[in-house]
mmCIF file of C-alpha atoms in Angstrom:
data_model
loop_
_atom_site.group_PDB
_atom_site.id
_atom_site.type_symbol
_atom_site.label_atom_id
_atom_site.label_comp_id
_atom_site.label_asym_id
_atom_site.label_seq_id
_atom_site.Cartn_x
_atom_site.Cartn_y
_atom_site.Cartn_z
ATOM 1 C CA MET A 150 0.912 -31.834 -8.904
ATOM 2 C CA LYS A 151 0.115 -28.202 -8.145
ATOM 3 C CA ASN A 152 2.760 -25.545 -8.701
ATOM 4 C CA ILE A 153 2.475 -22.974 -5.920
ATOM 5 C CA LEU A 154 4.143 -19.574 -5.688
ATOM 6 C CA ILE A 155 4.661 -18.556 -2.056
ATOM 7 C CA THR A 156 5.222 -14.799 -1.729
ATOM 8 C CA ARG A 157 7.561 -15.160 1.229
ATOM 9 C CA SER A 158 11.163 -16.227 1.622
ATOM 10 C CA LYS A 159 11.946 -19.931 1.877
ATOM 11 C CA ILE A 160 13.189 -19.475 5.451
ATOM 12 C CA ARG A 161 9.918 -17.877 6.589
ATOM 13 C CA SER A 162 7.897 -20.597 4.858
ATOM 14 C CA ILE A 163 9.617 -23.804 5.970
ATOM 15 C CA LYS A 164 6.678 -25.402 7.797
ATOM 16 C CA LEU A 165 4.130 -24.402 5.169
ATOM 17 C CA SER A 166 6.410 -25.519 2.345
ATOM 18 C CA ASN A 167 7.098 -28.899 3.946
ATOM 19 C CA TYR A 168 3.383 -29.441 4.479
ATOM 20 C CA LEU A 169 2.478 -28.562 0.892
ATOM 21 C CA THR A 170 5.286 -30.745 -0.475
ATOM 22 C CA LYS A 171 4.096 -33.737 1.556
ATOM 23 C CA ASN A 172 0.682 -33.228 -0.004
ATOM 24 C CA GLY A 173 1.941 -33.251 -3.574
ATOM 25 C CA ALA A 174 2.683 -29.598 -4.303
ATOM 26 C CA LYS A 175 5.793 -28.128 -5.892
ATOM 27 C CA ASN A 176 6.724 -24.835 -4.245
ATOM 28 C CA PHE A 177 8.478 -21.711 -5.486
ATOM 29 C CA PHE A 178 9.375 -18.623 -3.467
ATOM 30 C CA GLN A 179 9.261 -14.925 -4.253
ATOM 31 C CA PRO A 180 9.718 -12.718 -1.175
ATOM 32 C CA LEU A 181 8.184 -9.276 -1.578
ATOM 33 C CA PHE A 182 9.905 -7.428 1.238
ATOM 34 C CA SER A 183 12.497 -7.661 3.973
ATOM 35 C CA VAL A 184 11.816 -6.618 7.559
ATOM 36 C CA LYS A 185 13.793 -4.042 9.518
ATOM 37 C CA LYS A 186 13.347 -3.975 13.290
ATOM 38 C CA ILE A 187 12.710 -0.630 14.961
ATOM 39 C CA ILE A 188 13.548 -0.106 18.621
ATOM 40 C CA SER A 189 11.033 2.269 20.181
ATOM 41 C CA GLU A 190 12.692 4.489 22.770
ATOM 42 C CA ASN A 191 9.238 5.536 24.006
ATOM 43 C CA LEU A 192 8.882 2.148 25.642
ATOM 44 C CA LEU A 193 11.852 2.738 27.917
ATOM 45 C CA SER A 194 9.756 5.001 30.118
ATOM 46 C CA SER A 195 6.244 3.773 29.379
ATOM 47 C CA LYS A 196 6.490 -0.011 29.695
ATOM 48 C CA ASN A 197 3.980 -1.375 32.200
ATOM 49 C CA ASN A 198 1.583 -4.289 32.553
ATOM 50 C CA SER A 199 -0.981 -2.978 30.074
ATOM 51 C CA PRO A 200 -2.296 -5.590 27.623
ATOM 52 C CA ILE A 201 -0.638 -5.752 24.210
ATOM 53 C CA ILE A 202 -1.904 -6.179 20.646
ATOM 54 C CA ILE A 203 0.424 -7.801 18.112
ATOM 55 C CA SER A 204 -0.883 -8.060 14.554
ATOM 56 C CA SER A 205 2.241 -9.666 13.062
ATOM 57 C CA ALA A 206 4.986 -12.027 14.188
ATOM 58 C CA ASN A 207 7.414 -9.356 12.955
ATOM 59 C CA ALA A 208 6.607 -7.342 16.098
ATOM 60 C CA ILE A 209 7.543 -10.063 18.590
ATOM 61 C CA HIS A 210 11.163 -8.882 18.829
ATOM 62 C CA ILE A 211 10.096 -5.871 20.911
ATOM 63 C CA LEU A 212 8.832 -8.141 23.694
ATOM 64 C CA LYS A 213 12.237 -9.797 23.931
ATOM 65 C CA LYS A 214 14.097 -6.492 23.731
ATOM 66 C CA TYR A 215 12.295 -4.998 26.731
ATOM 67 C CA ASN A 216 11.850 -8.228 28.678
ATOM 68 C CA PHE A 217 8.094 -8.007 29.144
ATOM 69 C CA SER A 218 6.552 -10.157 31.861
ATOM 70 C CA LYS A 219 5.682 -13.638 30.637
ATOM 71 C CA ASP A 220 2.196 -13.403 32.153
ATOM 72 C CA ILE A 221 1.228 -10.156 30.432
ATOM 73 C CA THR A 222 -1.962 -10.417 28.352
ATOM 74 C CA ILE A 223 -1.211 -10.470 24.622
ATOM 75 C CA PHE A 224 -3.819 -10.362 21.868
ATOM 76 C CA CYS A 225 -2.593 -11.485 18.440
ATOM 77 C CA VAL A 226 -4.243 -12.022 15.079
ATOM 78 C CA GLY A 227 -3.106 -15.506 14.067
ATOM 79 C CA LYS A 228 -2.530 -18.959 15.507
ATOM 80 C CA ILE A 229 1.037 -19.122 14.232
ATOM 81 C CA THR A 230 1.976 -15.832 15.911
ATOM 82 C CA ALA A 231 0.276 -17.067 19.074
ATOM 83 C CA GLN A 232 2.324 -20.270 19.020
ATOM 84 C CA LYS A 233 5.566 -18.329 18.586
ATOM 85 C CA LEU A 234 4.683 -16.260 21.647
ATOM 86 C CA LYS A 235 3.890 -19.379 23.664
ATOM 87 C CA ASN A 236 7.191 -20.919 22.591
ATOM 88 C CA LEU A 237 8.898 -17.863 24.103
ATOM 89 C CA GLY A 238 7.158 -18.537 27.406
ATOM 90 C CA PHE A 239 4.231 -16.120 27.285
ATOM 91 C CA VAL A 240 1.300 -17.816 28.984
ATOM 92 C CA ASN A 241 -1.627 -15.430 28.496
ATOM 93 C CA VAL A 242 -1.946 -15.299 24.708
ATOM 94 C CA ILE A 243 -5.360 -14.820 23.103
ATOM 95 C CA HIS A 244 -6.252 -15.031 19.409
ATOM 96 C CA PRO A 245 -9.369 -15.471 17.237
ATOM 97 C CA GLN A 246 -10.114 -18.648 15.335
ATOM 98 C CA ILE A 247 -10.191 -16.606 12.124
ATOM 99 C CA ASN A 248 -7.125 -14.571 11.098
ATOM 100 C CA SER A 249 -8.852 -11.200 11.202
ATOM 101 C CA GLY A 250 -8.115 -7.878 12.865
ATOM 102 C CA LYS A 251 -11.819 -7.174 13.250
ATOM 103 C CA GLU A 252 -12.408 -10.535 14.947
ATOM 104 C CA LEU A 253 -9.501 -9.860 17.306
ATOM 105 C CA SER A 254 -10.966 -6.448 18.183
ATOM 106 C CA LYS A 255 -14.248 -8.108 19.116
ATOM 107 C CA ILE A 256 -12.363 -10.474 21.423
ATOM 108 C CA ILE A 257 -10.507 -7.574 23.059
ATOM 109 C CA ILE A 258 -13.789 -5.769 23.734
ATOM 110 C CA ALA A 259 -15.281 -8.960 25.180
ATOM 111 C CA HIS A 260 -12.277 -9.585 27.478
ATOM 112 C CA LEU A 261 -11.453 -6.071 28.672
ATOM 113 C CA ASN A 262 -13.175 -2.997 29.979
ATOM 114 C CA PRO A 263 -11.962 0.183 28.241
ATOM 115 C CA ARG A 264 -8.414 0.888 29.397
ATOM 116 C CA GLU A 265 -4.882 1.559 28.176
ATOM 117 C CA ILE A 266 -3.535 -0.990 25.724
ATOM 118 C CA PHE A 267 -0.323 -1.154 23.675
ATOM 119 C CA TYR A 268 -0.369 -1.902 19.955
ATOM 120 C CA PHE A 269 2.937 -3.021 18.397
ATOM 121 C CA ARG A 270 2.792 -2.868 14.610
ATOM 122 C CA GLY A 271 4.476 -2.125 11.310
ATOM 123 C CA GLU A 272 4.263 1.059 9.247
ATOM 124 C CA LYS A 273 1.473 -0.338 7.080
ATOM 125 C CA ILE A 274 -1.650 -1.911 8.545
ATOM 126 C CA SER A 275 -4.548 -3.921 7.159
ATOM 127 C CA PHE A 276 -6.926 -3.122 10.039
ATOM 128 C CA ASP A 277 -7.069 0.086 12.107
ATOM 129 C CA PHE A 278 -7.127 -1.133 15.725
ATOM 130 C CA VAL A 279 -6.652 2.417 17.030
ATOM 131 C CA LYS A 280 -9.752 3.786 15.308
ATOM 132 C CA PHE A 281 -11.901 0.767 16.182
ATOM 133 C CA LEU A 282 -10.929 0.479 19.849
ATOM 134 C CA GLU A 283 -10.797 4.183 20.688
ATOM 135 C CA LYS A 284 -14.429 4.431 19.596
ATOM 136 C CA LYS A 285 -15.096 1.915 22.379
ATOM 137 C CA GLY A 286 -13.267 4.000 24.979
ATOM 138 C CA PHE A 287 -9.817 2.371 24.927
ATOM 139 C CA LYS A 288 -6.607 4.383 25.018
ATOM 140 C CA VAL A 289 -4.400 2.749 22.386
ATOM 141 C CA ASN A 290 -0.665 3.436 22.511
ATOM 142 C CA SER A 291 0.409 2.596 18.964
ATOM 143 C CA GLU A 292 4.125 1.928 18.445
ATOM 144 C CA ILE A 293 5.778 1.164 15.095
ATOM 145 C CA VAL A 294 8.333 -1.546 15.896
ATOM 146 C CA TYR A 295 9.247 -2.749 12.398
ATOM 147 C CA LYS A 296 9.097 -1.587 8.820
ATOM 148 C CA THR A 297 9.087 -3.428 5.541
ATOM 149 C CA CYS A 298 11.591 -2.722 2.768
ATOM 150 C CA GLU A 299 10.079 -3.552 -0.610
ATOM 151 C CA ILE A 300 11.766 -5.920 -3.031
ATOM 152 C CA SER A 301 11.074 -4.047 -6.251
ATOM 153 C CA LYS A 302 11.332 -6.865 -8.782
ATOM 154 C CA PHE A 303 10.691 -10.558 -9.262
ATOM 155 C CA SER A 304 13.531 -12.998 -9.872
ATOM 156 C CA GLU A 305 14.266 -13.978 -13.472
ATOM 157 C CA GLU A 306 13.261 -17.557 -12.690
ATOM 158 C CA ILE A 307 9.826 -16.478 -11.493
ATOM 159 C CA ILE A 308 9.301 -14.107 -14.436
ATOM 160 C CA ASN A 309 10.099 -16.865 -16.935
ATOM 161 C CA LEU A 310 7.810 -19.363 -15.215
ATOM 162 C CA VAL A 311 4.946 -16.870 -15.009
ATOM 163 C CA LYS A 312 5.148 -16.290 -18.765
ATOM 164 C CA LEU A 313 4.654 -20.029 -19.207
ATOM 165 C CA LYS A 314 1.505 -19.729 -17.048
ATOM 166 C CA TYR A 315 3.206 -22.189 -14.741
ATOM 167 C CA PHE A 316 1.650 -21.410 -11.355
ATOM 168 C CA ASP A 317 -1.659 -22.897 -10.266
ATOM 169 C CA GLU A 318 -1.817 -20.862 -7.046
ATOM 170 C CA VAL A 319 -0.159 -17.709 -5.731
ATOM 171 C CA LEU A 320 -0.283 -17.223 -1.950
ATOM 172 C CA ILE A 321 -0.747 -13.648 -0.660
ATOM 173 C CA PHE A 322 -0.385 -13.167 3.102
ATOM 174 C CA SER A 323 -1.167 -9.486 3.760
ATOM 175 C CA GLN A 324 -2.469 -6.269 2.241
ATOM 176 C CA ASN A 325 1.092 -4.981 2.057
ATOM 177 C CA SER A 326 2.129 -8.124 0.160
ATOM 178 C CA LEU A 327 -0.752 -7.660 -2.273
ATOM 179 C CA GLU A 328 0.252 -4.063 -3.005
ATOM 180 C CA ILE A 329 3.897 -4.939 -3.659
ATOM 181 C CA PHE A 330 2.943 -8.009 -5.696
ATOM 182 C CA TYR A 331 0.619 -5.943 -7.880
ATOM 183 C CA LYS A 332 3.217 -3.202 -8.340
ATOM 184 C CA ASN A 333 5.815 -5.747 -9.483
ATOM 185 C CA CYS A 334 3.303 -7.399 -11.820
ATOM 186 C CA ILE A 335 2.728 -4.013 -13.454
ATOM 187 C CA ASN A 336 6.458 -3.267 -13.679
ATOM 188 C CA HIS A 337 7.126 -6.613 -15.372
ATOM 189 C CA ASN A 338 3.929 -6.564 -17.523
ATOM 190 C CA LEU A 339 2.748 -9.823 -15.968
ATOM 191 C CA ILE A 340 -0.868 -9.136 -14.969
ATOM 192 C CA GLU A 341 -2.317 -11.051 -17.924
ATOM 193 C CA TYR A 342 -0.175 -14.093 -17.129
ATOM 194 C CA PHE A 343 -1.082 -14.157 -13.444
ATOM 195 C CA ASN A 344 -4.773 -14.044 -14.343
ATOM 196 C CA SER A 345 -4.463 -17.716 -15.257
ATOM 197 C CA SER A 346 -3.407 -18.457 -11.652
ATOM 198 C CA ASN A 347 -5.575 -18.618 -8.550
ATOM 199 C CA ILE A 348 -4.640 -15.675 -6.307
ATOM 200 C CA MET A 349 -5.130 -17.134 -2.822
ATOM 201 C CA CYS A 350 -5.422 -14.512 -0.063
ATOM 202 C CA MET A 351 -5.110 -14.805 3.711
ATOM 203 C CA SER A 352 -8.386 -12.949 4.376
ATOM 204 C CA ASN A 353 -11.634 -11.930 2.699
ATOM 205 C CA LYS A 354 -10.590 -8.267 2.853
ATOM 206 C CA ILE A 355 -7.344 -8.917 0.972
ATOM 207 C CA ALA A 356 -9.245 -11.022 -1.581
ATOM 208 C CA LYS A 357 -11.761 -8.214 -2.097
ATOM 209 C CA ASN A 358 -8.938 -5.755 -2.731
ATOM 210 C CA ALA A 359 -7.257 -8.183 -5.143
ATOM 211 C CA ARG A 360 -10.438 -8.253 -7.220
ATOM 212 C CA LYS A 361 -10.679 -4.462 -7.145
ATOM 213 C CA ILE A 362 -7.244 -4.023 -8.698
ATOM 214 C CA GLY A 363 -7.965 -6.430 -11.532
ATOM 215 C CA PHE A 364 -7.090 -10.015 -10.615
ATOM 216 C CA THR A 365 -9.814 -12.278 -11.976
ATOM 217 C CA LYS A 366 -9.304 -15.615 -10.197
ATOM 218 C CA VAL A 367 -9.262 -14.788 -6.495
ATOM 219 C CA SER A 368 -10.066 -16.856 -3.425
ATOM 220 C CA THR A 369 -9.062 -17.222 0.228
ATOM 221 C CA PHE A 370 -6.909 -19.688 2.120
ATOM 222 C CA LYS A 371 -9.932 -21.176 3.873
ATOM 223 C CA LYS A 372 -11.392 -22.242 0.506
ATOM 224 C CA PHE A 373 -8.216 -24.130 -0.440
ATOM 225 C CA PRO A 374 -8.381 -27.406 1.563
ATOM 226 C CA LEU A 375 -4.602 -27.799 1.913
ATOM 227 C CA LEU A 376 -4.173 -24.281 3.313
ATOM 228 C CA LYS A 377 -7.267 -24.472 5.495
ATOM 229 C CA ASN A 378 -6.077 -27.729 7.043
ATOM 230 C CA PHE A 379 -2.578 -26.329 7.616
ATOM 231 C CA TYR A 380 -3.733 -23.185 9.400
ATOM 232 C CA ASP A 381 -6.532 -24.923 11.313
ATOM 233 C CA ALA A 382 -3.947 -27.298 12.768
ATOM 234 C CA ARG A 383 -1.530 -24.589 13.948
#
């Protein structure tokens, strides 16, 4: 049985946790941040039928707040975010097969001529859609619609288990998660213990950054059959 540390809350990880449990894993949870919604007053006067980019499910609340048309074109990074949008009734949702901001940008360029496009995001980003798309002639209206509030320490349970070199895999879902995870590892003097675990990252870019900051056993979700099968099926 694999012992897996999921760096999200149990509530946000229900489907993934159930899937891993059914396949013989034992799961533990260590959320790294909470999410605070931000209501953008700029949208009160600027909302129109321009296409939208959403790089995280945390930004979906803004679509409900301002009652966007259900047939508006929405580009999103991942399959799970896309499914959440479809469950809300949005019918024109487009996403890449690979969870990657760069891949999504390529799709946007292939689908649209240069024009105005909204980008709903958090304070911290893993991929700069504005820089990439504006080079191609797009006008990107970037709106911060949520922010993350760091959880500055691990739970005592997790700290004690880490010192026993208990975890086979640690799941990292974003660049922001990696940065907070690393900071907490330093604060608790746990880097050496986590180097016995496989640090599994959502994307190649996050994995590359994990290696840069000193983690020695690093891979990506797509190289872990259980995770690859879970996300491929979403």
